[in-house]
Amino acid sequence: MAKMNHCQVLLWLLAGLALAAAQSENVILETLNFLRRGQTEVNLENYDNTIQMGAEYDFIVVGAGTAGCALAARLSENPKWNVLLLEAGGPERLVMDVPIVAHFLQLGEMNWKYRTQPSDHACLAMNNNRCNWPRGKVMGGSSVLNYMMYTRGNRRDYDRWEELGNPGWGWKDVLPYFKKYEGSSVPDAEEEFVGRDGPVKISYVNWRSQISKAFVEAAQQDGLKYRDYNGRIQNGVAFLHTTTRNSTRWSSNRSYLYPIKGKRPNLHVKKNALVTKVLIDPQTKTAYGIMVQTDGRMQKVLARKEVIVSAGAINTPQLLMLSGVGPAKHLREVGIKPIADLAVGYNLQDHTAPAVTFTTNVTSLKFEDFADPTWLTRFNRREGPYGSPGGCEAIAFWDLDHESDEDGWPDIELFMVGGSMSSNPAISRAFGLKKSIYDALFAEIEDKSLNAFMIFPMILRPKSRGRIMLKSSDPFKYPLIHANYFAHPYDVDISVRGLLKAISLMDQQGMKAINAKLWERKIPTCKQYPYKSWAYWTCYVRHFTFTIYHYSGTAKMGPKSDRAAVVDARLRVHGIRNLRVADASIMPEIMSGHPNGPVFMIAEKAADMIKQDYGYIK
């Protein structure tokens, strides 16, 4: 293949996506093949994958996702430490950095393509009643796959972590780490709370649709203030803060590893390297290395100081259990000898949002429009919708239990997407919708070329807890994911209330000005309930259990006295020396927002704790 420049790649990609929207699934697959094939011409990686791994390193970081890239970069700041960063996936590529194509990335090989176990009370609109759970299998991990929505959560989330027995994790302690990694150019961010000089770029998207402006106006008419929701008070509405800069995704890989290209001989990065086991001496209970499948063979690599697992809330508990760290009874059932009996895999949490669709008389995002030459020209000027993260444009936070409390602890988030399920052929495939459900609810929008948009009411503090379990002792077999959505009645209740809040915004003048109306098509399998009754909306919520990809909590941080805890407040695995975890799995309770930002914070704090423990203070 001839070498392609940035514009040629972009034009090829967008032409394929536009044709996909207008013609057939075959074009989608061809576009995805382009993403998969691995052309070196559009590979923006900084590290050669042909490195010869050493036999021993000071630190081995497992997983080059949001946390892993940050940790490896920070630990390698000490030139006396040799650091190995291992990633099961391949390189990040140019097309992955175009924010609008986020939907399509979930269909490619940069996604682990996990699925939950079948359920009879959730995921009912999805094939086989199983929700798709995307996870990044690529340098940068899920920061390459996500929708770039930047939130910190609420200060009370972190004070709560500290109350649960984790000193040093209160809001006052974690705020400096948020500010350390943030490179925000959001002009109206509260200066006391924002970081301006960090590696992770955060910005508004230049392009704003009429729909997003109407959403922001309607939320204000409903009583919210326009504010920096990452500042002192979270409740409010705003155009979305995104981990983008100049219409480009700012992944962890781009943020932390790109700037040190060729500058850190003490940092080795190995892609396409699946770690299958952490080596732990059963007598001394000390981690001393890993086994990794790479370059066509299994290899052993030793760690002089520590192994740090940053593989995410699914892969981290899987790897710990494969290594003998986990619930002893479960490990024995799959033929693994327990070394440490810990509640690994429990406490699984996620945010869900039952998207609601509305029609409007103003233009919404449709993929065939991306072939318009005018829009392509606008993209080259860093304008147009290409910088919009999968069409997500605006966000609002409510404390529905205390709506009069301006500084409440929000329990619902509404975010607005400037298109519908039928706007982009990748969306329904990414969610795994049943064809019968799609045809009944959304096909007519596509057939009539209607303008439509969605609002996602995301529950922020779910009470249900799921579990990750091993299917077998084979590291190449995917784990079993028991999401356990809606096991607690609160989660159903707050989801319905959030859905009704989204619908109520249509009564505000801002939405009336664009003739926004609920798309009133009924779910066939909910027809036994009166339309728009509480029972109907409950049925709706149980059908459209859309994950927002916020899996967390499966290696819970807490004191040794907490039988559910896996790591202590310094992220050391209880009962095992020289083994830490640093990723979303350590969250004792999920925070009130999108966790990509908080995972950067966890990595930054973990790096400093490790430096302190080994006497390296810059």
Coordinates of C-alpha atoms in Angstrom, one line a residue:
M1 CA 0.0 0.0 0.0
A2 CA 1.4 3.4 -0.9
K3 CA 2.2 5.8 1.9
M4 CA -0.9 7.9 2.8
N5 CA -0.8 11.3 4.4
H6 CA -3.2 12.5 7.1
C7 CA -5.7 14.0 4.8
Q8 CA -5.8 11.0 2.4
V9 CA -6.3 8.6 5.3
L10 CA -9.1 10.8 6.7
L11 CA -10.8 11.1 3.3
W12 CA -10.6 7.4 2.7
L13 CA -12.0 6.7 6.2
L14 CA -14.9 9.2 6.0
A15 CA -15.8 8.1 2.5
G16 CA -16.1 4.6 3.7
L17 CA -18.2 5.6 6.7
A18 CA -20.5 7.7 4.6
L19 CA -21.0 4.9 2.1
A20 CA -21.6 2.5 5.0
A21 CA -24.4 4.7 6.3
A22 CA -26.0 4.9 2.9
Q23 CA -25.3 1.4 1.4
S24 CA -24.4 -1.8 3.2
E25 CA -22.8 -3.6 6.1
N26 CA -20.0 -4.7 3.7
V27 CA -18.6 -1.2 3.5
I28 CA -18.6 -1.0 7.3
L29 CA -16.5 -4.2 7.4
E30 CA -14.2 -2.9 4.8
T31 CA -13.6 0.3 6.7
L32 CA -12.9 -1.8 9.9
N33 CA -10.5 -3.9 7.9
F34 CA -8.6 -0.8 7.3
L35 CA -8.4 -0.1 11.0
R36 CA -7.4 -3.7 11.7
R37 CA -4.8 -4.3 9.0
G38 CA -2.0 -2.4 10.7
Q39 CA -0.6 -0.3 8.0
T40 CA 2.7 1.1 9.3
E41 CA 2.1 4.2 7.1
V42 CA -0.6 5.5 9.5
N43 CA 0.9 4.1 12.8
L44 CA 1.7 7.0 15.1
E45 CA 3.3 4.8 17.7
N46 CA 6.6 5.9 19.2
Y47 CA 8.0 2.5 20.3
D48 CA 9.2 -0.2 18.0
N49 CA 7.5 -3.5 18.8
T50 CA 10.6 -5.5 17.9
I51 CA 12.4 -4.7 21.1
Q52 CA 14.1 -7.6 22.8
M53 CA 12.8 -7.8 26.3
G54 CA 15.3 -8.1 29.1
A55 CA 15.2 -11.0 31.5
E56 CA 14.7 -8.6 34.4
Y57 CA 13.3 -5.2 35.2
D58 CA 12.8 -3.1 38.3
F59 CA 9.1 -2.6 37.6
I60 CA 6.8 -4.5 35.2
V61 CA 3.6 -2.7 34.4
V62 CA 0.9 -5.0 33.0
G63 CA -1.5 -3.2 30.6
A64 CA -0.8 0.0 28.6
G65 CA -4.2 1.5 29.1
T66 CA -5.2 4.8 30.8
A67 CA -3.3 4.0 34.0
G68 CA -0.5 1.9 32.6
C69 CA 0.9 4.4 30.1
A70 CA 0.8 7.1 32.8
L71 CA 2.5 4.8 35.4
A72 CA 5.2 3.7 33.0
A73 CA 6.0 7.3 32.0
R74 CA 6.2 8.5 35.6
L75 CA 8.2 5.6 37.0
S76 CA 10.7 5.9 34.2
E77 CA 11.4 9.4 35.2
N78 CA 13.9 7.8 37.6
P79 CA 16.8 7.0 35.2
K80 CA 18.0 4.3 37.6
W81 CA 14.9 2.3 37.3
N82 CA 14.3 0.0 34.3
V83 CA 10.6 -0.3 33.5
L84 CA 8.8 -2.7 31.2
L85 CA 5.3 -1.8 29.9
L86 CA 3.3 -4.7 28.4
E87 CA 0.2 -4.4 26.2
A88 CA -1.9 -7.3 24.8
G89 CA -3.0 -5.2 21.8
G90 CA -1.3 -3.4 19.0
P91 CA -0.4 0.2 18.2
E92 CA -2.7 3.2 18.3
R93 CA -3.3 4.5 14.7
L94 CA -4.2 7.8 13.2
V95 CA -7.8 7.0 12.3
M96 CA -8.4 6.1 16.0
D97 CA -7.7 9.8 16.9
V98 CA -10.7 11.2 14.9
P99 CA -13.3 11.7 17.7
I100 CA -16.4 11.3 15.6
V101 CA -15.6 7.7 14.6
A102 CA -15.7 6.4 18.2
H103 CA -18.6 4.1 17.5
F104 CA -16.7 2.2 14.7
L105 CA -13.8 1.5 16.9
Q106 CA -15.9 -0.9 19.1
L107 CA -16.3 -3.1 16.0
G108 CA -12.6 -3.5 15.4
E109 CA -9.8 -5.7 16.8
M110 CA -8.7 -2.9 19.2
N111 CA -11.7 -4.0 21.3
W112 CA -11.6 -7.1 23.6
K113 CA -15.3 -7.6 22.7
Y114 CA -16.5 -8.9 26.1
R115 CA -20.1 -9.7 26.7
T116 CA -22.0 -10.1 29.9
Q117 CA -23.7 -13.4 30.9
P118 CA -27.4 -13.6 29.8
S119 CA -29.9 -11.9 32.1
D120 CA -33.7 -12.1 32.5
H121 CA -33.9 -8.6 34.1
A122 CA -31.5 -6.5 32.1
C123 CA -30.0 -6.2 28.6
L124 CA -33.3 -7.4 27.2
A125 CA -33.0 -5.5 24.0
M126 CA -29.6 -7.0 23.2
N127 CA -28.9 -10.2 21.3
N128 CA -29.3 -13.2 23.7
N129 CA -30.0 -10.7 26.5
R130 CA -26.2 -10.1 26.7
C131 CA -24.8 -6.6 26.9
N132 CA -21.6 -5.9 24.9
W133 CA -18.8 -4.6 27.1
P134 CA -16.1 -2.9 25.1
R135 CA -12.6 -2.7 26.4
G136 CA -9.5 -1.3 24.7
K137 CA -7.0 -3.8 23.4
V138 CA -4.5 -1.3 22.1
M139 CA -1.8 1.1 23.2
G140 CA -3.7 3.6 25.3
G141 CA -6.4 1.0 26.2
S142 CA -9.9 2.3 26.6
S143 CA -8.8 5.9 26.4
V144 CA -8.5 5.0 22.6
L145 CA -12.0 3.5 22.5
N146 CA -14.0 5.7 24.8
Y147 CA -16.1 8.8 24.0
M148 CA -13.6 11.3 25.5
M149 CA -16.1 12.7 28.0
Y150 CA -14.1 14.3 30.7
T151 CA -15.5 14.4 34.3
R152 CA -13.9 14.1 37.7
G153 CA -16.9 13.2 39.7
N154 CA -18.0 14.8 42.9
R155 CA -15.7 15.7 45.8
R156 CA -17.9 13.6 48.1
D157 CA -17.0 10.5 46.1
Y158 CA -13.4 10.7 47.3
D159 CA -14.2 11.7 50.8
R160 CA -16.3 8.6 50.9
W161 CA -13.4 6.5 49.7
E162 CA -11.4 7.9 52.7
E163 CA -14.3 7.2 55.1
L164 CA -14.2 3.6 54.0
G165 CA -10.8 3.2 55.4
N166 CA -8.5 4.6 52.7
P167 CA -6.4 7.4 54.2
G168 CA -4.9 9.8 51.6
W169 CA -7.8 9.4 49.1
G170 CA -10.0 12.3 50.3
W171 CA -10.8 15.2 48.0
K172 CA -8.1 17.4 49.4
D173 CA -5.6 14.6 48.7
V174 CA -6.6 13.7 45.2
L175 CA -7.3 17.2 43.8
P176 CA -3.5 18.0 43.3
Y177 CA -3.3 14.8 41.2
F178 CA -6.2 15.8 39.0
K179 CA -4.5 19.2 38.5
K180 CA -1.1 17.6 37.8
Y181 CA -2.2 15.6 34.7
E182 CA -4.7 18.1 33.4
G183 CA -3.7 20.3 30.4
S184 CA -7.0 22.1 30.2
S185 CA -7.8 24.9 27.8
V186 CA -11.4 25.1 28.9
P187 CA -11.6 29.0 29.1
D188 CA -14.3 29.2 31.8
A189 CA -12.9 26.5 34.1
E190 CA -12.5 27.6 37.7
E191 CA -8.9 28.5 38.1
E192 CA -8.7 27.3 41.7
F193 CA -9.6 23.8 40.6
V194 CA -8.2 23.3 37.1
G195 CA -4.8 22.1 35.9
R196 CA -3.4 23.9 32.8
D197 CA 0.0 22.4 32.2
G198 CA -0.4 18.6 32.4
P199 CA 0.0 16.1 29.7
V200 CA -3.7 15.2 29.2
K201 CA -5.3 17.8 27.0
I202 CA -8.8 18.8 27.8
S203 CA -10.9 21.2 25.8
Y204 CA -14.3 22.1 24.5
V205 CA -15.2 21.0 21.0
N206 CA -15.3 23.9 18.7
W207 CA -18.3 22.8 16.8
R208 CA -21.7 22.9 18.5
S209 CA -25.1 21.9 17.0
Q210 CA -28.4 23.7 17.4
I211 CA -29.5 20.6 19.4
S212 CA -26.8 20.9 21.9
K213 CA -27.5 24.6 22.4
A214 CA -31.2 23.8 22.9
F215 CA -30.3 21.1 25.5
V216 CA -28.1 23.5 27.5
E217 CA -30.8 26.2 27.3
A218 CA -33.5 23.8 28.4
A219 CA -31.5 22.5 31.4
Q220 CA -31.0 26.1 32.6
Q221 CA -34.7 26.8 32.2
D222 CA -35.3 23.7 34.3
G223 CA -33.2 25.3 37.1
L224 CA -29.6 24.3 36.5
K225 CA -26.8 26.8 36.2
Y226 CA -24.3 26.8 33.4
R227 CA -21.0 26.0 35.2
D228 CA -17.7 24.2 35.3
Y229 CA -19.0 20.8 36.5
N230 CA -15.4 19.9 37.2
G231 CA -15.1 22.8 39.6
R232 CA -16.4 23.5 43.1
I233 CA -20.0 22.5 42.4
Q234 CA -20.9 19.6 40.1
N235 CA -24.6 20.1 39.7
G236 CA -25.1 22.1 36.5
V237 CA -25.1 22.0 32.8
A238 CA -22.3 22.7 30.3
F239 CA -21.0 21.9 26.9
L240 CA -18.9 18.8 27.2
H241 CA -15.3 18.9 28.4
T242 CA -13.4 16.4 26.3
T243 CA -10.0 14.7 26.3
T244 CA -9.3 16.2 22.9
R245 CA -7.2 19.0 21.4
N246 CA -7.6 20.4 17.9
S247 CA -10.2 17.8 16.9
T248 CA -7.8 15.0 18.0
R249 CA -8.3 12.3 20.7
W250 CA -5.8 12.7 23.5
S251 CA -5.3 9.2 24.7
S252 CA -3.1 8.1 27.6
N253 CA -0.6 6.8 25.0
R254 CA -0.5 10.2 23.2
S255 CA -0.4 12.1 26.5
Y256 CA 2.3 10.2 28.3
L257 CA 4.4 8.2 25.8
Y258 CA 4.5 10.3 22.7
P259 CA 6.4 13.2 24.4
I260 CA 9.2 10.9 25.6
K261 CA 9.9 9.2 22.3
G262 CA 13.6 8.3 22.2
K263 CA 14.3 9.9 25.5
R264 CA 13.9 7.0 28.0
P265 CA 16.2 4.1 27.2
N266 CA 15.2 2.7 30.6
L267 CA 11.6 2.3 29.4
H268 CA 10.7 -0.7 27.2
V269 CA 7.2 -1.0 25.7
K270 CA 6.1 -4.4 24.3
K271 CA 2.9 -4.6 22.3
N272 CA 1.0 -7.8 21.3
A273 CA 2.2 -9.2 24.6
L274 CA -0.5 -11.0 26.7
V275 CA 0.5 -11.5 30.4
T276 CA -0.9 -14.9 31.5
K277 CA 0.3 -15.1 35.0
V278 CA 2.0 -13.1 37.8
L279 CA 4.7 -15.3 39.3
I280 CA 4.3 -15.4 43.1
D281 CA 6.4 -17.5 45.5
P282 CA 3.8 -19.4 47.5
Q283 CA 6.1 -19.7 50.6
T284 CA 7.2 -16.1 50.9
K285 CA 4.0 -14.7 49.3
T286 CA 6.2 -12.4 47.1
A287 CA 5.6 -11.5 43.4
Y288 CA 8.8 -11.8 41.4
G289 CA 7.8 -11.7 37.8
I290 CA 5.3 -12.6 35.0
M291 CA 4.7 -15.0 32.2
V292 CA 3.9 -13.4 28.9
Q293 CA 2.8 -14.7 25.5
T294 CA 4.6 -12.7 22.8
D295 CA 6.6 -13.2 19.6
G296 CA 5.0 -16.7 19.3
R297 CA 6.2 -18.1 22.5
M298 CA 5.7 -18.0 26.3
Q299 CA 8.4 -16.0 28.1
K300 CA 9.3 -15.3 31.7
V301 CA 10.4 -11.9 32.9
L302 CA 11.5 -11.1 36.4
A303 CA 10.8 -8.0 38.5
R304 CA 13.4 -6.8 41.0
K305 CA 11.0 -4.5 42.8
E306 CA 7.3 -4.8 41.8
V307 CA 4.7 -6.1 39.4
I308 CA 2.0 -3.5 38.9
V309 CA -1.3 -4.7 37.3
S310 CA -3.1 -2.0 35.4
A311 CA -5.2 -4.2 33.1
G312 CA -8.6 -2.8 34.0
A313 CA -11.6 -4.0 35.9
I314 CA -12.1 -7.1 33.8
N315 CA -8.6 -8.2 33.0
T316 CA -7.0 -7.3 36.3
P317 CA -9.2 -9.6 38.4
Q318 CA -8.8 -12.3 35.7
L319 CA -5.0 -12.1 35.9
L320 CA -5.0 -12.0 39.7
M321 CA -7.1 -15.1 39.9
L322 CA -5.1 -16.9 37.3
S323 CA -2.1 -16.2 39.5
G324 CA -3.6 -17.7 42.7
V325 CA -4.9 -14.5 44.2
G326 CA -8.7 -14.6 44.6
P327 CA -11.6 -16.4 46.3
A328 CA -10.1 -19.7 47.4
K329 CA -13.2 -21.8 46.7
H330 CA -13.7 -20.5 43.2
L331 CA -10.0 -20.9 42.4
R332 CA -10.0 -24.5 43.4
E333 CA -13.2 -25.1 41.4
V334 CA -11.2 -24.2 38.2
G335 CA -8.1 -26.0 39.2
I336 CA -5.9 -23.2 40.6
K337 CA -4.1 -23.5 43.9
P338 CA -4.9 -20.4 46.0
I339 CA -2.0 -18.3 47.4
A340 CA -4.1 -15.5 48.9
D341 CA -7.8 -15.8 49.6
L342 CA -9.1 -12.4 48.6
A343 CA -12.5 -11.1 47.2
V344 CA -11.1 -10.5 43.7
G345 CA -13.7 -10.1 41.1
Y346 CA -16.5 -9.0 43.5
N347 CA -17.8 -5.5 43.9
L348 CA -18.2 -5.0 40.1
Q349 CA -19.9 -1.7 39.3
D350 CA -21.0 0.1 36.2
H351 CA -23.0 3.1 35.0
T352 CA -26.0 2.4 32.7
A353 CA -28.2 4.8 30.7
P354 CA -31.4 3.9 28.9
A355 CA -31.2 6.2 25.9
V356 CA -34.3 8.1 24.9
T357 CA -34.8 9.3 21.3
F358 CA -36.3 12.6 20.2
T359 CA -37.1 14.1 16.8
T360 CA -36.4 17.7 15.8
N361 CA -36.8 20.1 12.9
V362 CA -33.1 21.1 13.0
T363 CA -30.2 19.1 11.5
S364 CA -28.9 16.2 13.5
L365 CA -25.7 14.2 12.8
K366 CA -25.9 11.7 10.0
F367 CA -23.0 9.9 8.7
E368 CA -23.7 10.4 5.0
D369 CA -23.2 14.1 5.6
F370 CA -19.5 13.5 6.3
A371 CA -18.8 13.2 2.6
D372 CA -19.8 16.8 2.0
P373 CA -16.7 18.5 0.7
T374 CA -17.5 21.6 2.6
W375 CA -17.4 19.7 5.9
L376 CA -14.1 18.1 4.9
T377 CA -12.7 21.6 4.3
R378 CA -14.0 22.7 7.7
F379 CA -12.3 19.7 9.4
N380 CA -9.0 20.8 8.0
R381 CA -9.6 24.1 9.8
R382 CA -10.2 22.2 13.0
E383 CA -13.9 23.0 12.8
G384 CA -17.0 20.9 11.9
P385 CA -18.3 17.8 13.7
Y386 CA -15.2 15.6 13.3
G387 CA -14.0 16.8 16.7
S388 CA -17.2 15.8 18.4
P389 CA -16.6 12.7 20.5
G390 CA -19.0 10.2 18.9
G391 CA -21.6 13.0 18.7
C392 CA -21.6 13.6 22.5
E393 CA -22.0 17.3 22.9
A394 CA -23.5 18.5 26.3
I395 CA -23.9 17.2 29.8
A396 CA -25.9 18.0 32.9
F397 CA -26.0 16.8 36.5
W398 CA -29.0 16.6 38.8
D399 CA -29.5 15.6 42.4
L400 CA -33.0 14.4 41.9
D401 CA -33.5 13.7 45.6
H402 CA -32.5 17.2 46.6
E403 CA -33.3 19.4 43.5
S404 CA -33.3 22.6 45.6
D405 CA -29.7 21.9 46.9
E406 CA -27.5 23.7 44.4
D407 CA -24.4 21.9 45.7
G408 CA -26.0 18.4 46.0
W409 CA -24.4 15.1 45.3
P410 CA -25.9 14.2 41.9
D411 CA -27.6 10.9 41.3
I412 CA -28.3 11.3 37.6
E413 CA -26.4 12.6 34.6
L414 CA -28.0 13.5 31.3
F415 CA -25.7 13.7 28.3
M416 CA -26.9 14.5 24.8
V417 CA -25.8 12.9 21.5
G418 CA -26.6 14.7 18.3
G419 CA -27.8 11.6 16.4
S420 CA -30.0 8.6 16.8
M421 CA -29.6 4.8 16.7
S422 CA -30.3 5.0 13.0
S423 CA -27.9 7.9 12.3
N424 CA -24.8 5.6 12.2
P425 CA -24.9 1.9 11.3
A426 CA -22.2 1.2 13.9
I427 CA -24.2 2.3 16.9
S428 CA -26.8 -0.5 17.0
R429 CA -24.1 -3.0 16.2
A430 CA -21.8 -1.7 18.9
F431 CA -24.7 -2.1 21.5
G432 CA -25.7 -5.4 20.0
L433 CA -29.4 -4.5 19.5
K434 CA -31.8 -7.2 18.4
K435 CA -33.0 -6.6 14.9
S436 CA -36.6 -6.9 15.9
I437 CA -36.1 -4.2 18.5
Y438 CA -34.2 -1.9 16.1
D439 CA -36.8 -2.3 13.4
A440 CA -39.7 -1.6 15.7
L441 CA -38.2 1.5 17.3
F442 CA -35.7 3.1 15.0
A443 CA -35.9 1.9 11.4
E444 CA -38.7 4.4 10.6
I445 CA -36.3 7.3 11.5
E446 CA -33.8 5.9 9.0
D447 CA -36.5 5.3 6.3
K448 CA -37.9 8.8 6.6
S449 CA -34.5 10.5 7.0
L450 CA -35.8 12.2 10.1
N451 CA -33.6 14.4 12.2
A452 CA -33.3 12.8 15.7
F453 CA -31.1 12.9 18.8
M454 CA -30.7 11.0 22.0
I455 CA -30.4 11.8 25.7
F456 CA -28.8 9.3 27.9
P457 CA -29.9 9.4 31.6
M458 CA -26.9 7.8 33.3
I459 CA -27.3 6.6 36.9
L460 CA -24.3 7.9 38.9
R461 CA -24.3 5.9 42.2
P462 CA -25.7 2.4 41.5
K463 CA -26.3 0.1 44.4
S464 CA -26.2 -3.2 42.4
R465 CA -22.9 -5.2 42.4
G466 CA -21.8 -7.8 40.0
R467 CA -18.8 -10.2 39.7
I468 CA -16.0 -11.3 37.4
M469 CA -15.3 -15.0 37.5
L470 CA -12.9 -17.3 35.7
K471 CA -14.4 -19.7 33.1
S472 CA -11.4 -21.9 33.5
S473 CA -7.7 -21.8 34.3
D474 CA -6.9 -21.2 30.6
P475 CA -5.7 -17.5 30.4
F476 CA -6.9 -17.4 26.8
K477 CA -10.5 -18.0 27.8
Y478 CA -12.5 -14.9 28.5
P479 CA -13.8 -14.5 32.0
L480 CA -17.5 -14.7 33.0
I481 CA -19.0 -11.3 33.5
H482 CA -22.0 -11.2 35.8
A483 CA -23.1 -7.6 35.6
N484 CA -26.1 -8.1 37.9
Y485 CA -27.7 -4.9 36.7
F486 CA -30.8 -3.8 38.6
A487 CA -30.3 -6.4 41.4
H488 CA -31.1 -3.5 43.7
P489 CA -34.5 -1.8 43.2
Y490 CA -32.9 1.7 43.6
D491 CA -31.2 1.4 40.3
V492 CA -34.4 0.8 38.4
D493 CA -36.1 3.6 40.2
I494 CA -33.4 6.2 39.6
S495 CA -33.1 5.1 36.0
V496 CA -36.8 5.7 35.4
R497 CA -36.7 9.1 37.1
G498 CA -33.7 10.1 35.0
L499 CA -35.6 9.0 31.9
L500 CA -38.6 11.1 32.9
K501 CA -36.3 14.1 33.6
A502 CA -35.0 13.8 30.1
I503 CA -38.5 13.7 28.6
S504 CA -39.6 16.7 30.8
L505 CA -36.9 18.9 29.1
M506 CA -39.1 18.8 26.0
D507 CA -41.5 21.1 27.8
Q508 CA -38.9 23.8 28.2
Q509 CA -38.8 26.7 25.7
G510 CA -35.3 25.8 24.5
M511 CA -36.5 22.4 23.2
K512 CA -39.8 23.7 21.9
A513 CA -37.8 26.2 19.8
I514 CA -36.3 23.2 17.8
N515 CA -39.6 21.3 17.9
A516 CA -38.1 18.5 19.9
K517 CA -40.5 15.7 20.6
L518 CA -40.3 12.2 22.1
W519 CA -40.1 9.5 19.5
E520 CA -43.2 7.5 20.5
R521 CA -42.6 4.0 19.3
K522 CA -43.3 1.2 21.7
I523 CA -41.1 -1.8 22.6
P524 CA -43.1 -4.8 21.4
T525 CA -42.1 -6.9 24.4
C526 CA -43.4 -4.2 26.8
K527 CA -46.9 -4.0 25.2
Q528 CA -48.5 -5.6 28.3
Y529 CA -48.0 -2.3 30.2
P530 CA -49.9 0.9 29.6
Y531 CA -47.7 3.2 27.4
K532 CA -45.8 5.8 29.4
S533 CA -46.8 4.2 32.7
W534 CA -44.2 3.7 35.4
A535 CA -44.4 -0.1 34.6
Y536 CA -43.8 0.6 30.9
W537 CA -40.7 2.8 31.6
T538 CA -39.4 0.1 34.0
C539 CA -39.7 -2.4 31.2
Y540 CA -38.0 0.1 28.9
V541 CA -35.1 0.6 31.3
R542 CA -34.6 -3.2 31.6
H543 CA -34.4 -3.5 27.8
F544 CA -32.1 -0.6 27.0
T545 CA -29.5 -1.3 29.6
F546 CA -26.8 0.6 27.8
T547 CA -23.4 0.3 29.5
I548 CA -21.4 3.5 29.5
Y549 CA -18.2 1.4 29.8
H550 CA -17.4 2.4 33.4
Y551 CA -16.5 -1.0 34.8
S552 CA -14.8 -0.7 38.2
G553 CA -14.4 -2.0 41.7
T554 CA -13.3 -5.6 41.2
A555 CA -10.1 -5.2 43.2
K556 CA -11.5 -3.1 45.9
M557 CA -9.3 -0.7 47.9
G558 CA -9.8 -1.0 51.7
P559 CA -8.2 -1.9 55.0
K560 CA -7.3 -5.5 55.8
S561 CA -10.3 -5.5 58.2
D562 CA -12.6 -5.1 55.2
R563 CA -13.2 -8.7 54.0
A564 CA -14.2 -7.3 50.5
A565 CA -10.9 -5.4 50.1
V566 CA -8.1 -6.6 47.8
V567 CA -5.6 -3.8 48.0
D568 CA -4.7 -1.4 50.8
A569 CA -4.6 2.4 50.5
R570 CA -1.2 2.3 48.9
L571 CA -2.6 -0.1 46.3
R572 CA -0.6 -3.1 47.6
V573 CA -2.4 -6.4 47.3
H574 CA -3.2 -7.7 50.8
G575 CA -0.9 -10.5 51.9
I576 CA 1.3 -10.4 48.8
R577 CA 4.6 -8.5 48.7
N578 CA 5.7 -6.6 45.6
L579 CA 2.3 -6.7 43.9
R580 CA 0.1 -3.6 43.3
V581 CA -3.0 -2.7 41.3
A582 CA -3.6 0.7 39.8
D583 CA -6.7 1.1 37.6
A584 CA -10.4 1.5 38.0
S585 CA -10.7 -1.9 39.7
I586 CA -9.4 -0.4 43.0
M587 CA -12.4 2.0 43.3
P588 CA -14.3 1.0 46.5
E589 CA -17.4 2.8 45.1
I590 CA -17.8 4.1 41.5
M591 CA -17.5 7.8 41.3
S592 CA -20.3 10.1 40.1
G593 CA -19.2 10.6 36.5
H594 CA -17.0 9.1 33.8
P595 CA -14.0 7.4 35.3
N596 CA -11.3 7.9 32.6
G597 CA -10.1 11.1 34.4
P598 CA -10.1 9.6 37.8
V599 CA -8.1 6.6 36.5
F600 CA -5.4 9.1 35.4
M601 CA -5.5 10.5 38.9
I602 CA -5.1 7.0 40.4
A603 CA -2.1 6.3 38.2
E604 CA -0.5 9.7 39.1
K605 CA -1.0 9.0 42.8
A606 CA 0.2 5.4 42.5
A607 CA 3.4 6.6 40.8
D608 CA 4.1 9.0 43.6
M609 CA 3.4 6.4 46.3
I610 CA 5.8 4.0 44.7
K611 CA 8.5 6.7 44.4
Q612 CA 8.0 7.5 48.1
D613 CA 8.2 3.8 49.1
Y614 CA 11.6 3.4 47.3
G615 CA 13.0 6.8 48.4
Y616 CA 12.9 8.5 45.1
I617 CA 11.7 12.1 45.5
K618 CA 12.3 14.5 42.7

